[in-house]
CSV table of C-alpha atoms and ligand atoms in Angstrom, one decimal:
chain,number,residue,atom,x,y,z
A,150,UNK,CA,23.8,-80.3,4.7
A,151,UNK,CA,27.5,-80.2,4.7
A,152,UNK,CA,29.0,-77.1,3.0
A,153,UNK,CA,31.3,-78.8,0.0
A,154,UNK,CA,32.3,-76.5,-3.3
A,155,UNK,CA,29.6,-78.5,-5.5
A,156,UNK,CA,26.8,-77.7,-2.9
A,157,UNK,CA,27.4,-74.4,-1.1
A,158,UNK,CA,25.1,-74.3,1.6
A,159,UNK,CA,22.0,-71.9,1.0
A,160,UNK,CA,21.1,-68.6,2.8
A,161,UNK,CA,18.0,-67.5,3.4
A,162,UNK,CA,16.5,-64.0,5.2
A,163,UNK,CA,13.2,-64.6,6.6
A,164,UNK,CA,11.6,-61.2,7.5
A,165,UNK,CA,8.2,-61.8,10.4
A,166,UNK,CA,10.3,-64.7,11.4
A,167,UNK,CA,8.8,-64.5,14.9
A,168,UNK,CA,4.8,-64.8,13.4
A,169,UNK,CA,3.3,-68.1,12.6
A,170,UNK,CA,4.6,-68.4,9.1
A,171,UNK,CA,8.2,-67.7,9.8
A,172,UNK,CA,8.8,-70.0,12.6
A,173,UNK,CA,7.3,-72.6,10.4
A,174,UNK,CA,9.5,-71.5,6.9
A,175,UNK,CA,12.5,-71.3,9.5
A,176,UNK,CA,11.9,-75.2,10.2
A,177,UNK,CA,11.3,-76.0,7.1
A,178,UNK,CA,14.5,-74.1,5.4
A,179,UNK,CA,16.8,-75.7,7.9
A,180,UNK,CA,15.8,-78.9,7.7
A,181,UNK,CA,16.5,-78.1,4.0
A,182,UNK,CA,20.2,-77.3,5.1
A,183,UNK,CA,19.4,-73.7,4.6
A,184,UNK,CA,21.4,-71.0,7.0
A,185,UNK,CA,18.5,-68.9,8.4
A,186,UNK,CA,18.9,-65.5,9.2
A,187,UNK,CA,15.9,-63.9,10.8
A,188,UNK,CA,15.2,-59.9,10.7
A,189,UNK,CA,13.2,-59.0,14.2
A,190,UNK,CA,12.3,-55.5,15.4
A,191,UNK,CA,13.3,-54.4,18.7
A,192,UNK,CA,11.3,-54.4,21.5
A,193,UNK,CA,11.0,-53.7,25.0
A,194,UNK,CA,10.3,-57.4,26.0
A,195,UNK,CA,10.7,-59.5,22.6
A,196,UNK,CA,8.4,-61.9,22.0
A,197,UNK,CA,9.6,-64.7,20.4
A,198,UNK,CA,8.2,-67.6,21.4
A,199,UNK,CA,7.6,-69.3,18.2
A,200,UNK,CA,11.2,-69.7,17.3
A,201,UNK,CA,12.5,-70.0,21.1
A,202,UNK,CA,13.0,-73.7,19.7
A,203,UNK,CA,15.1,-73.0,16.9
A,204,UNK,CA,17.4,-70.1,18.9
A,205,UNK,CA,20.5,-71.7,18.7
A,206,UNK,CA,20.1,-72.7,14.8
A,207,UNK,CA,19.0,-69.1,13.3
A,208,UNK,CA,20.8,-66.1,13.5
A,209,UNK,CA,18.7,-63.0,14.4
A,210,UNK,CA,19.3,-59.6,13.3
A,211,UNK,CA,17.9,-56.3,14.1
A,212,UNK,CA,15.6,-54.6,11.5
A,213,UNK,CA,12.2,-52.6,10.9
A,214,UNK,CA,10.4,-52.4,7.2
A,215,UNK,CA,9.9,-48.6,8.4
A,216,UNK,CA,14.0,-48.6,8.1
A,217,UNK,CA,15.5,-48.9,5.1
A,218,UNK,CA,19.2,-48.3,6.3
A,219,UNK,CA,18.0,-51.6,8.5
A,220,UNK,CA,17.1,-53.7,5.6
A,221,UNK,CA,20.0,-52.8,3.7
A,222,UNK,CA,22.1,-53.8,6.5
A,223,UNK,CA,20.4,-56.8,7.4
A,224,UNK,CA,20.4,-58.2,3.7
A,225,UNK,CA,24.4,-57.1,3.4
A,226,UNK,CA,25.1,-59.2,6.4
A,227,UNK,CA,23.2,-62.3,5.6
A,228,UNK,CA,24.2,-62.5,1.9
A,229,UNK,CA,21.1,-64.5,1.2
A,230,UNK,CA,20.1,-66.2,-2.0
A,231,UNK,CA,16.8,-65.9,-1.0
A,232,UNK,CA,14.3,-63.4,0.5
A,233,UNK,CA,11.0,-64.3,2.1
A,234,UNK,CA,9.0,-61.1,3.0
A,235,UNK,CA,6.9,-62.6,6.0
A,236,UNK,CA,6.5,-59.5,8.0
A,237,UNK,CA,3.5,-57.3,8.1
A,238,UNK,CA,0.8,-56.0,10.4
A,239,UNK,CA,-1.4,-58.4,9.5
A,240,UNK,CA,-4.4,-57.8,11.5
A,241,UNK,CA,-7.3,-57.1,9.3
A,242,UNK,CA,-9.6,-55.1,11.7
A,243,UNK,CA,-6.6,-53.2,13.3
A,244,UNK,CA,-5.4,-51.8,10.0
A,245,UNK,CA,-9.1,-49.9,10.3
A,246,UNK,CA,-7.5,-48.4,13.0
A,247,UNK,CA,-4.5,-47.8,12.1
A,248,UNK,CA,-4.6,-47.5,8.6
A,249,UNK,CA,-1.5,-45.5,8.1
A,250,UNK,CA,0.7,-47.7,10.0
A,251,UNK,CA,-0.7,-50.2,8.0
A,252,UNK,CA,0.6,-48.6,5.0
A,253,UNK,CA,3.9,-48.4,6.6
A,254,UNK,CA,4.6,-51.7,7.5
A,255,UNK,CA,1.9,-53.6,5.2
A,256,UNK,CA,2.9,-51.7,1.6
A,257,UNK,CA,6.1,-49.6,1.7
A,258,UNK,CA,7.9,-52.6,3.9
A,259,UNK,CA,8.1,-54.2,0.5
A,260,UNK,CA,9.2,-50.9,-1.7
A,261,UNK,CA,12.1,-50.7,0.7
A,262,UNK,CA,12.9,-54.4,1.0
A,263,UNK,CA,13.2,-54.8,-2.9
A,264,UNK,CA,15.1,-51.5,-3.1
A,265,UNK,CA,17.4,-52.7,-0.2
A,266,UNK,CA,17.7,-56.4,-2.6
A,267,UNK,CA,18.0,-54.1,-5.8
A,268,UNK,CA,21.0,-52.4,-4.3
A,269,UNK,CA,22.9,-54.8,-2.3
A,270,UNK,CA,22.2,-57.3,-4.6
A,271,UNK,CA,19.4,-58.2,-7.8
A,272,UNK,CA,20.2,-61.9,-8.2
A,273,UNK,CA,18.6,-62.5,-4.6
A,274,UNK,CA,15.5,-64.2,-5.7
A,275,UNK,CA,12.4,-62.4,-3.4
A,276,UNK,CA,9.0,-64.1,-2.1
A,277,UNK,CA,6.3,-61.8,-1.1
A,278,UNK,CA,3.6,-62.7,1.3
A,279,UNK,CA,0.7,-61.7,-1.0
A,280,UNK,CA,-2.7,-62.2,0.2
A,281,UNK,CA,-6.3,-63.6,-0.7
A,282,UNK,CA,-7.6,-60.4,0.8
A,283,UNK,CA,-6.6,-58.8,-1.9
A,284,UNK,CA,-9.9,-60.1,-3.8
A,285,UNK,CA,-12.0,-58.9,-1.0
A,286,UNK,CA,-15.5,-58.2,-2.7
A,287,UNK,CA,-14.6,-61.2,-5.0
A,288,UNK,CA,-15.4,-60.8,-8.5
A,289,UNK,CA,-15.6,-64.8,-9.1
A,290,UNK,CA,-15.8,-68.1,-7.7
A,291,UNK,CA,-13.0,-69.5,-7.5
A,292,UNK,CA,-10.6,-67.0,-7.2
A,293,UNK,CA,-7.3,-67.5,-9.6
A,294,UNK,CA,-4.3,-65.7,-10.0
A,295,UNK,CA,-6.6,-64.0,-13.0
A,296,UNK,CA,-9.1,-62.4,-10.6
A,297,UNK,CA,-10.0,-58.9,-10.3
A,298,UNK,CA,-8.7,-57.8,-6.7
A,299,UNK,CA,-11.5,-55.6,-4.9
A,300,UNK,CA,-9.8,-55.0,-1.7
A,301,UNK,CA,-11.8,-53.9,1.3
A,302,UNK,CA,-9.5,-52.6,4.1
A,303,UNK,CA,-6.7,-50.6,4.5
A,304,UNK,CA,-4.8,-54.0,5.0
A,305,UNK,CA,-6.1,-55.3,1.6
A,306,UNK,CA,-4.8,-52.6,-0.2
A,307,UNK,CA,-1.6,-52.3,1.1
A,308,UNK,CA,-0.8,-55.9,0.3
A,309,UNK,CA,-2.2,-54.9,-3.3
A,310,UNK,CA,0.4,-52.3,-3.3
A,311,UNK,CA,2.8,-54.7,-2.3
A,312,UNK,CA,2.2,-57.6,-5.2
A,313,UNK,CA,2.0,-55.0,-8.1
A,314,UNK,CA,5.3,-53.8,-6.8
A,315,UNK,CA,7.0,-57.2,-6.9
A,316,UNK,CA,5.1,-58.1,-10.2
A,317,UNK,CA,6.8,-54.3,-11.2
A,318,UNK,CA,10.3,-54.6,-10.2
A,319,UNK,CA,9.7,-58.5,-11.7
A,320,UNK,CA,9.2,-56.9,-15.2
A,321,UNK,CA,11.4,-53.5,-14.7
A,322,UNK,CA,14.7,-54.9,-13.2
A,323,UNK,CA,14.6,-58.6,-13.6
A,324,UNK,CA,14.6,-59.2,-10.0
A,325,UNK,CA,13.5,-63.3,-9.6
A,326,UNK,CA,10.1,-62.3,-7.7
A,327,UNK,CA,7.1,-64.2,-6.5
A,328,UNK,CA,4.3,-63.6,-5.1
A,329,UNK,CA,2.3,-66.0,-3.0
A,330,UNK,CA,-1.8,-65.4,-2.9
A,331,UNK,CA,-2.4,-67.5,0.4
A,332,UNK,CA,-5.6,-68.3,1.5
A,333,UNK,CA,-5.9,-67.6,5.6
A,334,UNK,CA,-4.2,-70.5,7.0
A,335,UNK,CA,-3.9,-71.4,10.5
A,336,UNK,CA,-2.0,-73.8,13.0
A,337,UNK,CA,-1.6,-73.9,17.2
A,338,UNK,CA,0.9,-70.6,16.6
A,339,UNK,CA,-1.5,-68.4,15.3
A,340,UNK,CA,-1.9,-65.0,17.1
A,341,UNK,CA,-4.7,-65.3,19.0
A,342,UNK,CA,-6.9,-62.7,18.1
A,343,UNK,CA,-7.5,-64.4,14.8
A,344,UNK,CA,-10.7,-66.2,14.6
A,345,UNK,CA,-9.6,-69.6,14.4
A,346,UNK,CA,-7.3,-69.3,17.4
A,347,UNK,CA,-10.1,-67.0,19.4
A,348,UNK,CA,-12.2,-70.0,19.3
A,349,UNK,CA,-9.9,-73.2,19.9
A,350,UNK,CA,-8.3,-70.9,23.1
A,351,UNK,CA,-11.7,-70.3,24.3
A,352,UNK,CA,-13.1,-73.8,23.5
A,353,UNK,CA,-9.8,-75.1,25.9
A,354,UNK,CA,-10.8,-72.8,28.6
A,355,UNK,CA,-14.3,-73.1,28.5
A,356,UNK,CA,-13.4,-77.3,28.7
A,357,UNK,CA,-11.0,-77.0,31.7
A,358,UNK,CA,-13.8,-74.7,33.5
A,359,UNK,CA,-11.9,-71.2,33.4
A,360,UNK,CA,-14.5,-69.1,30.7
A,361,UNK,CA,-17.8,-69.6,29.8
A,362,UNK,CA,-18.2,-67.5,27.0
A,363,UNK,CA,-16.5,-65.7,24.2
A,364,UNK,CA,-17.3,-63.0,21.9
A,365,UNK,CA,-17.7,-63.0,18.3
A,366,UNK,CA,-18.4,-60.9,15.5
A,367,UNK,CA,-19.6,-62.1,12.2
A,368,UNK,CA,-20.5,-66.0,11.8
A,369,UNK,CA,-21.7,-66.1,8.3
A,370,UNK,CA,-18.3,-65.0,6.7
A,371,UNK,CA,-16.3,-67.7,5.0
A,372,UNK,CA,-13.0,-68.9,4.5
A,373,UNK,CA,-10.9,-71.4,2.6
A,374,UNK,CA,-8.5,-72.8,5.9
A,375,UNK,CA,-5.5,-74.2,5.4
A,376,UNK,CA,-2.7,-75.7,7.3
A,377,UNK,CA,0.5,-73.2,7.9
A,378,UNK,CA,2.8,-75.8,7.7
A,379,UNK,CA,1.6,-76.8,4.0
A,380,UNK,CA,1.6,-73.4,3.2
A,381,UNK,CA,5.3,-72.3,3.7
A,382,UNK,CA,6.1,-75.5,1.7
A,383,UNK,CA,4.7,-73.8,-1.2
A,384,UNK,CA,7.0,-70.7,-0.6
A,385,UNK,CA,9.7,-72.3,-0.7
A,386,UNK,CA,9.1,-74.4,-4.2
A,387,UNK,CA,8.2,-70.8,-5.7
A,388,UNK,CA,11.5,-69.8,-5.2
A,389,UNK,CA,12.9,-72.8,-6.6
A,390,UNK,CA,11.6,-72.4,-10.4
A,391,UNK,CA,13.3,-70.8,-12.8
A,392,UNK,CA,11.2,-68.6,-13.7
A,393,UNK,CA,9.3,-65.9,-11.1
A,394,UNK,CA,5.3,-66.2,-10.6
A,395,UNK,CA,2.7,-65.6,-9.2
A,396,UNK,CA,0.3,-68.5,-7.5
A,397,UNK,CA,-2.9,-68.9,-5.5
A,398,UNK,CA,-2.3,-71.0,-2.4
A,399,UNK,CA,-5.5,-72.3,-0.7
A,400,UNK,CA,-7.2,-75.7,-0.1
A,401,UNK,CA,-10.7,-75.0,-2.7
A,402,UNK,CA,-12.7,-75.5,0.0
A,403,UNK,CA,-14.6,-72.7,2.4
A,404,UNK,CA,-16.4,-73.0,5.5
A,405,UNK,CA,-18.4,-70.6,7.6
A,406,UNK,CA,-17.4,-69.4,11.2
A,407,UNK,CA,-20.1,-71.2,12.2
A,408,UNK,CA,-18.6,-74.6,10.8
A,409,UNK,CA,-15.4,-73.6,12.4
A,410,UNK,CA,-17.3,-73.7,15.9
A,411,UNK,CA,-19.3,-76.9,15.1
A,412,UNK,CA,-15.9,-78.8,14.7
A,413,UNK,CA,-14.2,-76.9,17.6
A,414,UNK,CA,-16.9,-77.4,20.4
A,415,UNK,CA,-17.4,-81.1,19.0
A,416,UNK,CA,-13.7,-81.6,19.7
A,417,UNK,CA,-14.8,-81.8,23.5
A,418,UNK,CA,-18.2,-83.2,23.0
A,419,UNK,CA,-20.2,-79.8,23.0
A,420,UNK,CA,-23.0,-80.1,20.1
A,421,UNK,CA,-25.1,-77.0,21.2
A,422,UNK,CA,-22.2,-74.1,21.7
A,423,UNK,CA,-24.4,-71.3,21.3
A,424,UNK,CA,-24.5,-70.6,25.5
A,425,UNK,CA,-21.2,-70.4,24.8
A,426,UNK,CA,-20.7,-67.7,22.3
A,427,UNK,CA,-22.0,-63.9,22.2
A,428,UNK,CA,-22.1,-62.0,19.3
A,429,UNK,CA,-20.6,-58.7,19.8
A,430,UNK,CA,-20.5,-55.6,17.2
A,431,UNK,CA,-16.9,-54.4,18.6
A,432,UNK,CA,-16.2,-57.8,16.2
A,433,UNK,CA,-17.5,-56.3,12.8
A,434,UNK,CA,-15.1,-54.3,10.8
A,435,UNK,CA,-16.1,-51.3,8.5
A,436,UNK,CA,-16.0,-53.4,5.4
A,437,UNK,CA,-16.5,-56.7,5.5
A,438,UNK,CA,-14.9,-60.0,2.8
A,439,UNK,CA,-17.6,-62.3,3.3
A,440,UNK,CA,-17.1,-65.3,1.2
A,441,UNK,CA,-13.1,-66.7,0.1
A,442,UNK,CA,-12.2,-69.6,-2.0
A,443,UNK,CA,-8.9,-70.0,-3.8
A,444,UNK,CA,-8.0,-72.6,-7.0
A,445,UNK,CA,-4.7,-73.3,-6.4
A,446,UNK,CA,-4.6,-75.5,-10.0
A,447,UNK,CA,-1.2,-73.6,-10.8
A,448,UNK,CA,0.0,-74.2,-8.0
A,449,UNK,CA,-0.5,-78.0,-8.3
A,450,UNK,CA,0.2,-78.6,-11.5
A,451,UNK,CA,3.6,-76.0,-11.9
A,452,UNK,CA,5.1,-76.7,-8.3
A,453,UNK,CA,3.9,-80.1,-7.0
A,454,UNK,CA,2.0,-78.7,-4.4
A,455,UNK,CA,-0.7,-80.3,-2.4
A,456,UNK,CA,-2.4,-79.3,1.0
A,457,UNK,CA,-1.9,-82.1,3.0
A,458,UNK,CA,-4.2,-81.2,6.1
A,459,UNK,CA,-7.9,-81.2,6.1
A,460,UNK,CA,-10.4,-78.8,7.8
A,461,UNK,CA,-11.4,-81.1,10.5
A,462,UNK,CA,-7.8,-82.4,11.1
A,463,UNK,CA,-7.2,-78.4,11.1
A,464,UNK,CA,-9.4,-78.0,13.8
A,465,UNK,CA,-8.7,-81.0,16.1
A,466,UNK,CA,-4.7,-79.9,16.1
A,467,UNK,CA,-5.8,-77.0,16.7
A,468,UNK,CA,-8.2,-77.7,20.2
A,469,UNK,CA,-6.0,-80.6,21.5
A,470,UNK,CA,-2.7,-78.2,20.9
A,471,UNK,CA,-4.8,-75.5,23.3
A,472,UNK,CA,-6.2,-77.5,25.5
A,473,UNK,CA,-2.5,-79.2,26.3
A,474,UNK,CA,-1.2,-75.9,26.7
A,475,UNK,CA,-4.2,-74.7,28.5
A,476,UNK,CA,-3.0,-77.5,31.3
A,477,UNK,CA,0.2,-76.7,31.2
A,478,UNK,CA,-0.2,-73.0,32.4
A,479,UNK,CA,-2.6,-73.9,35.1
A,480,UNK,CA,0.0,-76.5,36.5
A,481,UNK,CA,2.7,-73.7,35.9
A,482,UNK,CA,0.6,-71.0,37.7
A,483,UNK,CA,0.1,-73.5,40.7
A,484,UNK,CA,3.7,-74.5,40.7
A,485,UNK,CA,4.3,-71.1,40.8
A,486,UNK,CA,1.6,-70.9,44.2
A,487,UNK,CA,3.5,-73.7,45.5
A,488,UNK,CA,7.0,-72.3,45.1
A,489,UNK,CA,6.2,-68.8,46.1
A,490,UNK,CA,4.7,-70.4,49.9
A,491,UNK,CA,7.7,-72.3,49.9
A,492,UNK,CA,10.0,-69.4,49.2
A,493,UNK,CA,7.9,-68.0,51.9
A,494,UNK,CA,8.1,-70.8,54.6
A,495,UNK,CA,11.9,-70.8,53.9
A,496,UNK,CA,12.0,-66.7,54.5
A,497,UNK,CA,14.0,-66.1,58.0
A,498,UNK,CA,10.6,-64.4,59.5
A,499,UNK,CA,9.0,-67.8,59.1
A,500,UNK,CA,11.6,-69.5,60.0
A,501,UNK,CA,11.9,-67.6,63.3
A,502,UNK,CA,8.6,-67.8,63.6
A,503,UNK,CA,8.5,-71.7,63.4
A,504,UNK,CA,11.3,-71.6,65.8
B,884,NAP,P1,2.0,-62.8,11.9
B,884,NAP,O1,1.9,-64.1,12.8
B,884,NAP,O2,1.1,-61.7,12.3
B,884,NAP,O3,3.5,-62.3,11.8
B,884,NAP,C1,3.8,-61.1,11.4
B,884,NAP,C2,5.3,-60.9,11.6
B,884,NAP,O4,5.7,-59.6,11.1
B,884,NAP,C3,5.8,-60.9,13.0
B,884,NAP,O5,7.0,-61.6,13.1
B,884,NAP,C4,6.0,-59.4,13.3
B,884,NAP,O6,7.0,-59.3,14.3
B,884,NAP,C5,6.6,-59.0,12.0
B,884,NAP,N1,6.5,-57.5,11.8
B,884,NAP,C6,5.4,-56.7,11.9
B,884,NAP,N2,5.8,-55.4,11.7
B,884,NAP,C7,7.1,-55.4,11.4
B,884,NAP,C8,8.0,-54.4,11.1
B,884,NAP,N3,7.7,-53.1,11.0
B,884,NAP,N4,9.3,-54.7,10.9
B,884,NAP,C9,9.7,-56.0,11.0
B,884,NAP,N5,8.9,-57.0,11.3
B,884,NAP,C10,7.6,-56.7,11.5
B,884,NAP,O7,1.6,-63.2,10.4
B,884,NAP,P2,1.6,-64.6,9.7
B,884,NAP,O8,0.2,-65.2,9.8
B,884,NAP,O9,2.8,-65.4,10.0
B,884,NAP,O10,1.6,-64.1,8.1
B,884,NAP,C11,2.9,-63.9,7.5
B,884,NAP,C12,2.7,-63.0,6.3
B,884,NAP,O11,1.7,-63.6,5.4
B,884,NAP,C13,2.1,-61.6,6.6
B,884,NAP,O12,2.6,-60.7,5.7
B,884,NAP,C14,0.6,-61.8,6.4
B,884,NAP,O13,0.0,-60.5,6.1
B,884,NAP,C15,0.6,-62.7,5.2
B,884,NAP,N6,-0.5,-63.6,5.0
B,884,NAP,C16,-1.0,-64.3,6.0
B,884,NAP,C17,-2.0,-65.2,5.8
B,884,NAP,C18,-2.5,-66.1,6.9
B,884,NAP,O14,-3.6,-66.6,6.8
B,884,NAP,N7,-1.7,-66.3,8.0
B,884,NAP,C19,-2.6,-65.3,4.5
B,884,NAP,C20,-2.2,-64.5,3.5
B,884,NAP,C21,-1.1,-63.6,3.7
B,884,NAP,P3,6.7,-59.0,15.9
B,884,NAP,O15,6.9,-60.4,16.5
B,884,NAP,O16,7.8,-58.1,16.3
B,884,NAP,O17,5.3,-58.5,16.0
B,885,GDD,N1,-10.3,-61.7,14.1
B,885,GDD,C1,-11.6,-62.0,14.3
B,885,GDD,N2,-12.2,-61.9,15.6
B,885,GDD,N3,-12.4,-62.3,13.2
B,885,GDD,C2,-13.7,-62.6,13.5
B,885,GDD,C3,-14.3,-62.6,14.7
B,885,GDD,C4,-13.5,-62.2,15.9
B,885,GDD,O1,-13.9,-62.1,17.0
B,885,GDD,N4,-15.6,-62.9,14.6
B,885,GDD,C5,-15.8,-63.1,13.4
B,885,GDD,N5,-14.7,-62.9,12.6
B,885,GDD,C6,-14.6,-63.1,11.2
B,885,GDD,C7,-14.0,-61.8,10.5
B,885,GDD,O2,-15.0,-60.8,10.4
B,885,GDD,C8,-13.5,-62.4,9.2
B,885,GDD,O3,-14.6,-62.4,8.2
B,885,GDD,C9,-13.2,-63.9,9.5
B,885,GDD,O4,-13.8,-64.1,10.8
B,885,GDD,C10,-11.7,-64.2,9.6
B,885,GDD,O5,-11.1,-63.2,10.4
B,885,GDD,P1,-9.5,-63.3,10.8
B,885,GDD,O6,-9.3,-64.6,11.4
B,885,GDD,O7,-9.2,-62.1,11.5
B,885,GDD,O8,-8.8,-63.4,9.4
B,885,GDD,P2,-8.9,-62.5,8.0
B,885,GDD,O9,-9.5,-63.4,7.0
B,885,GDD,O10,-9.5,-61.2,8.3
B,885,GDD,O11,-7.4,-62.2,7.7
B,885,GDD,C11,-6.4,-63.3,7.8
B,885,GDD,O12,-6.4,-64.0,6.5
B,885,GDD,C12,-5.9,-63.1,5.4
B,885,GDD,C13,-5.9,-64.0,4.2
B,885,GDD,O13,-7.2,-64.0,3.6
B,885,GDD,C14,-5.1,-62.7,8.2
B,885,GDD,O14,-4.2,-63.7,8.4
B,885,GDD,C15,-4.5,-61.8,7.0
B,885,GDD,O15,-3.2,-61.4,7.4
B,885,GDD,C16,-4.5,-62.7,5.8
B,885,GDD,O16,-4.0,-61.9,4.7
């Protein structure tokens, strides 16, 4: 979209732009005409292969949510009109182990990202990457924006922390803040130690003959799996009302792990998987959620939204999008063989040696 005086181009900050969620919001905002800014931390060797497609259309700046001074900075340079808090350690089982740094990232990140918005600028309307975790030992079935949150990790509750602060500085400064409840939702960028992505990497390599098992922990809990891609849509339209809200985000439908592997293995045409898969109590966590199931009515009926991806579509892009990758690496890996002899045939001691 052009930049004209009747229809300023929009700016947008994106923090976790490198995770699945914000490469996905990053597409979607630009394809809205948005200018993207993205906040990454600095690391040793950045990862950022889920945006490496959209480098030359986002601008990236250095920032922690353990810095404020960096937050401040990042939101006075981008000017944004529009906040999306993306980042967070995210991990459910690793916040168990690291339950501080959990807090850190997970619950204050947001305290000092809506102080950093409060004082470079309050009119910047805020999203905050709330989570269905929050309801944890869930207190009914469905779960609405209404339900009693019963959070059951160190994750959990620091993403309670972090809605009650938006929903605060909401009511106590005016800020325009929303809060997204999203049920888990998944896509071929999802780190891989999630469950969904444990499973359609192994069921890939266990198809093209490189493992033979994987391990597992609990197979009975359930979850209401959604598409990524749907899911940032709804983001976006929250921060397009007029008023600030809060809204579940989920498809109304759960499934088991169990179901998950069904529709993985029958992807390549395994019925019986269970030679395939060990269940291992390193997998269990202290706590566990066991059953999830959002009604995203509010959703539907005050934004428009609708998922648009089903669980067994879900699952298929999922597999195929592995098992192409999958390929690709071992082809990669014996170009590399292939390059490194010939690097070696062309080396001056085999080339003497030839004569
Ligand atoms: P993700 O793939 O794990 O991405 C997390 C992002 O946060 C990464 O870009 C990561 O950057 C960044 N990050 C972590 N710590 C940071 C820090 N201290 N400072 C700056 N950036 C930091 O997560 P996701 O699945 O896209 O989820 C996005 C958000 O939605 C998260 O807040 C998550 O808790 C929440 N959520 C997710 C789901 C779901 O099912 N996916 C459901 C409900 C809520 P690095 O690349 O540097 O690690
Ligand atoms: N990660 C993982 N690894 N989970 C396993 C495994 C395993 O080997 N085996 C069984 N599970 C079970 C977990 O115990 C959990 O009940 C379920 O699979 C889903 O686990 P995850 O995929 O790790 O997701 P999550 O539901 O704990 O958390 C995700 O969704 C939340 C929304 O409800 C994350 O994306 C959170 O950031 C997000 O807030």
């Amino acid at each position: 979209m052009a930049r004209t005086k009747s229809t300023p181009q929009k700016r947008a900050l994106v923090t976790g732009i490198t995770g699945q969620d914000g490469s996905y919001l990053a597409e979607l905002l630009l394809d809205k005409g948005y200018q993207v800014f993205g906040l990454v931390r600095r690391l040793s060797s950045s990862n950022h292969t889920n945006i490496s497609h959209l480098a030359d259309r986002v601008t990236l700046l250095d920032g922690d949510l353990l810095d404020k001074t960096s937050l401040i900075a990042a939101v006075r340079r981008a000017e944004p009109d529009e906040v999306y808090n993306l980042a967070a350690q995210s991990h459910v089982k690793v916040s168990f182990d690291q339950p501080i740094l959990t807090a850190e990232f997970t619950g204050l990140g947001v305290l000092r990202l809506l102080e950093a918005i409060r004082e470079v600028n309050p009119k910047i309307r805020f999203y905050q990457a709330s989570s269905s975790e929050m309801f944890g030992q869930v207190q009914e079935e469905p779960q609405t924006e209404l339900t009693r949150f019963w959070p059951r990790s160190p994750y959990a509750v620091s993403k309670v922390f972090g809605h009650y602060l938006t929903v605060n500085y909401r009511e106590s400064y005016g800020l325009h803040a929303s809060a997204g409840i999203l049920f888990n939702h998944e896509s071929p960028r999802r780190g891989l130690d999630f469950v969904t992505r444990k499973i359609t990497d192994a069921v890939a390599r266990i198809h093209h003959g490189l493992q033979d098992e994987v391990r597992l922990g609990n197979l009975d809990a359930r979850r209401d799996w959604g598409y990524a891609g749907d899911y940032v849509r709804a983001m976006w339209l929250m921060l397009q009302q007029d008023e600030p809200g809060d809204y579940v985000v989920a498809t109304g439908e759960t499934h088991s792990v169990r179901e998950f592997l069904d529709a993985a293995f029958g992807v390549i045409g395994v019925t019986d998987w269970t030679k395939h898969v060990v269940v291992d109590p390193a997998f269990f966590r202290p706590a566990e959620v066991h059953v999830l199931t959002g009604d995203a009515s509010k959703a539907k009926r005050l934004l428009g939204w609708e998922p648009t991806v089903t669980f067994p579509e879900l699952v298929q892009m999922m597999v195929r999008a592995d098992i192409e990758r999958v390929e690709l690496e071992q082809l990669n890996a014996q170009n590399g063989v292939t390059l490194a002899k010939l690097n070696a045939l062309r080396s001056p001691t085999a080339q003497a040696q030839l004569g």
